[in-house]
Amino acid sequence: AVVSTQSTGEMMRPVRKTLRMLENPDTDLDKDDQLRQTKEHLLTIGQQIEKTCEGKQEEWITEWTENLWVFVSQFTPAGPNQLKKLYKKALKQKSDTNSKTSKKRKR
């Protein structure tokens, strides 16, 4: 299937500002804060990609998930596979943090 940049751009329109922030990180922050901010941006972007794929056929999801991460990689020196890994890692860290927080609240 032919993928146009225009259609991927339309699918990612809701996170346009986040993509720009990913492209131009806040250089006034130290490395740890920059990394934290990048992870937050990737969480937002990754959630948009997942939302875009909701209810679609498996074949469509596989193809478009890849296409959308390739599109996102145009805004950063990292490649699409690296971005996907960082997103999954950030998602796992977020869920680990949330589960620890919810366990503390139960006490």
mmCIF file of C-alpha atoms in Angstrom:
data_model
loop_
_atom_site.group_PDB
_atom_site.id
_atom_site.type_symbol
_atom_site.label_atom_id
_atom_site.label_comp_id
_atom_site.label_asym_id
_atom_site.label_seq_id
_atom_site.Cartn_x
_atom_site.Cartn_y
_atom_site.Cartn_z
ATOM 1 C CA ALA A 1 0.000 0.000 0.000
ATOM 2 C CA VAL A 2 1.188 3.490 -0.768
ATOM 3 C CA VAL A 3 1.516 5.709 2.271
ATOM 4 C CA SER A 4 1.392 9.437 1.883
ATOM 5 C CA THR A 5 3.007 11.876 4.266
ATOM 6 C CA GLN A 6 -0.186 13.900 4.076
ATOM 7 C CA SER A 7 -2.335 11.082 5.500
ATOM 8 C CA THR A 8 0.147 10.314 8.296
ATOM 9 C CA GLY A 9 0.319 14.021 9.053
ATOM 10 C CA GLU A 10 -3.467 14.172 9.297
ATOM 11 C CA MET A 11 -3.533 11.187 11.662
ATOM 12 C CA MET A 12 -0.934 12.847 13.882
ATOM 13 C CA ARG A 13 -2.498 16.327 13.781
ATOM 14 C CA PRO A 14 -3.796 16.082 17.395
ATOM 15 C CA VAL A 15 -0.190 15.821 18.646
ATOM 16 C CA ARG A 16 1.315 18.382 16.271
ATOM 17 C CA LYS A 17 2.512 20.629 19.128
ATOM 18 C CA THR A 18 4.077 17.664 20.925
ATOM 19 C CA LEU A 19 5.930 16.681 17.737
ATOM 20 C CA ARG A 20 7.332 20.217 17.520
ATOM 21 C CA MET A 21 8.444 20.043 21.159
ATOM 22 C CA LEU A 22 10.127 16.703 20.418
ATOM 23 C CA GLU A 23 11.876 18.312 17.452
ATOM 24 C CA ASN A 24 13.024 21.342 19.477
ATOM 25 C CA PRO A 25 13.697 20.185 23.058
ATOM 26 C CA ASP A 26 14.106 22.718 25.858
ATOM 27 C CA THR A 27 17.898 23.105 25.997
ATOM 28 C CA ASP A 28 17.705 25.032 29.294
ATOM 29 C CA LEU A 29 16.848 21.775 31.083
ATOM 30 C CA ASP A 30 19.505 19.397 32.381
ATOM 31 C CA LYS A 31 19.903 15.984 30.725
ATOM 32 C CA ASP A 32 17.615 14.173 33.214
ATOM 33 C CA ASP A 33 14.803 16.685 32.753
ATOM 34 C CA GLN A 34 15.239 16.583 28.969
ATOM 35 C CA LEU A 35 14.959 12.785 29.053
ATOM 36 C CA ARG A 36 11.874 12.946 31.297
ATOM 37 C CA GLN A 37 10.281 15.500 28.971
ATOM 38 C CA THR A 38 11.101 13.391 25.894
ATOM 39 C CA LYS A 39 9.482 10.352 27.531
ATOM 40 C CA GLU A 40 6.360 12.404 28.280
ATOM 41 C CA HIS A 41 6.218 13.533 24.645
ATOM 42 C CA LEU A 42 6.632 9.941 23.425
ATOM 43 C CA LEU A 43 3.825 8.796 25.730
ATOM 44 C CA THR A 44 1.519 11.425 24.243
ATOM 45 C CA ILE A 45 2.531 10.548 20.687
ATOM 46 C CA GLY A 46 2.362 6.790 21.249
ATOM 47 C CA GLN A 47 -1.105 7.094 22.757
ATOM 48 C CA GLN A 48 -2.225 8.989 19.657
ATOM 49 C CA ILE A 49 -0.838 6.215 17.443
ATOM 50 C CA GLU A 50 -2.690 3.594 19.506
ATOM 51 C CA LYS A 51 -5.881 5.666 19.390
ATOM 52 C CA THR A 52 -5.561 5.954 15.597
ATOM 53 C CA CYS A 53 -5.290 2.154 15.330
ATOM 54 C CA GLU A 54 -8.272 1.351 17.567
ATOM 55 C CA GLY A 55 -10.868 -0.827 15.899
ATOM 56 C CA LYS A 56 -8.805 -1.406 12.759
ATOM 57 C CA GLN A 57 -7.854 -4.754 11.233
ATOM 58 C CA GLU A 58 -4.584 -6.345 12.407
ATOM 59 C CA GLU A 59 -2.921 -5.928 8.999
ATOM 60 C CA TRP A 60 -3.796 -2.209 8.944
ATOM 61 C CA ILE A 61 -2.527 -1.757 12.513
ATOM 62 C CA THR A 62 0.817 -3.400 11.768
ATOM 63 C CA GLU A 63 1.402 -1.318 8.648
ATOM 64 C CA TRP A 64 0.214 2.005 10.038
ATOM 65 C CA THR A 65 1.900 1.689 13.408
ATOM 66 C CA GLU A 66 5.171 1.372 11.529
ATOM 67 C CA ASN A 67 4.296 4.246 9.168
ATOM 68 C CA LEU A 68 3.317 6.563 12.001
ATOM 69 C CA TRP A 69 6.512 5.896 13.974
ATOM 70 C CA VAL A 70 8.509 6.554 10.778
ATOM 71 C CA PHE A 71 6.639 9.870 10.493
ATOM 72 C CA VAL A 72 7.449 10.717 14.135
ATOM 73 C CA SER A 73 11.126 9.866 13.557
ATOM 74 C CA GLN A 74 11.318 12.797 11.122
ATOM 75 C CA PHE A 75 11.126 15.085 14.168
ATOM 76 C CA THR A 76 14.075 13.568 16.020
ATOM 77 C CA PRO A 77 17.483 12.023 15.284
ATOM 78 C CA ALA A 78 16.222 8.686 16.684
ATOM 79 C CA GLY A 79 14.906 6.067 14.273
ATOM 80 C CA PRO A 80 11.347 4.653 14.368
ATOM 81 C CA ASN A 81 12.357 1.396 16.092
ATOM 82 C CA GLN A 82 14.278 3.268 18.780
ATOM 83 C CA LEU A 83 11.305 5.581 19.348
ATOM 84 C CA LYS A 84 8.934 2.602 19.677
ATOM 85 C CA LYS A 85 11.265 1.002 22.232
ATOM 86 C CA LEU A 86 11.537 4.242 24.204
ATOM 87 C CA TYR A 87 7.750 4.607 24.137
ATOM 88 C CA LYS A 88 7.202 1.049 25.390
ATOM 89 C CA LYS A 89 9.815 1.552 28.111
ATOM 90 C CA ALA A 90 8.210 4.853 29.191
ATOM 91 C CA LEU A 91 4.785 3.176 29.187
ATOM 92 C CA LYS A 92 6.085 0.352 31.380
ATOM 93 C CA GLN A 93 7.759 2.806 33.777
ATOM 94 C CA LYS A 94 4.537 4.797 33.985
ATOM 95 C CA SER A 95 2.451 1.698 34.735
ATOM 96 C CA ASP A 96 5.016 0.538 37.324
ATOM 97 C CA THR A 97 4.858 3.949 38.997
ATOM 98 C CA ASN A 98 1.053 3.937 38.920
ATOM 99 C CA SER A 99 0.856 0.446 40.458
ATOM 100 C CA LYS A 100 3.264 1.466 43.250
ATOM 101 C CA THR A 101 1.210 4.593 43.899
ATOM 102 C CA SER A 102 -2.057 2.646 44.016
ATOM 103 C CA LYS A 103 -0.525 0.099 46.437
ATOM 104 C CA LYS A 104 0.541 2.929 48.759
ATOM 105 C CA ARG A 105 -2.990 4.357 48.734
ATOM 106 C CA LYS A 106 -4.524 1.033 49.805
ATOM 107 C CA ARG A 107 -2.653 1.023 53.131
#
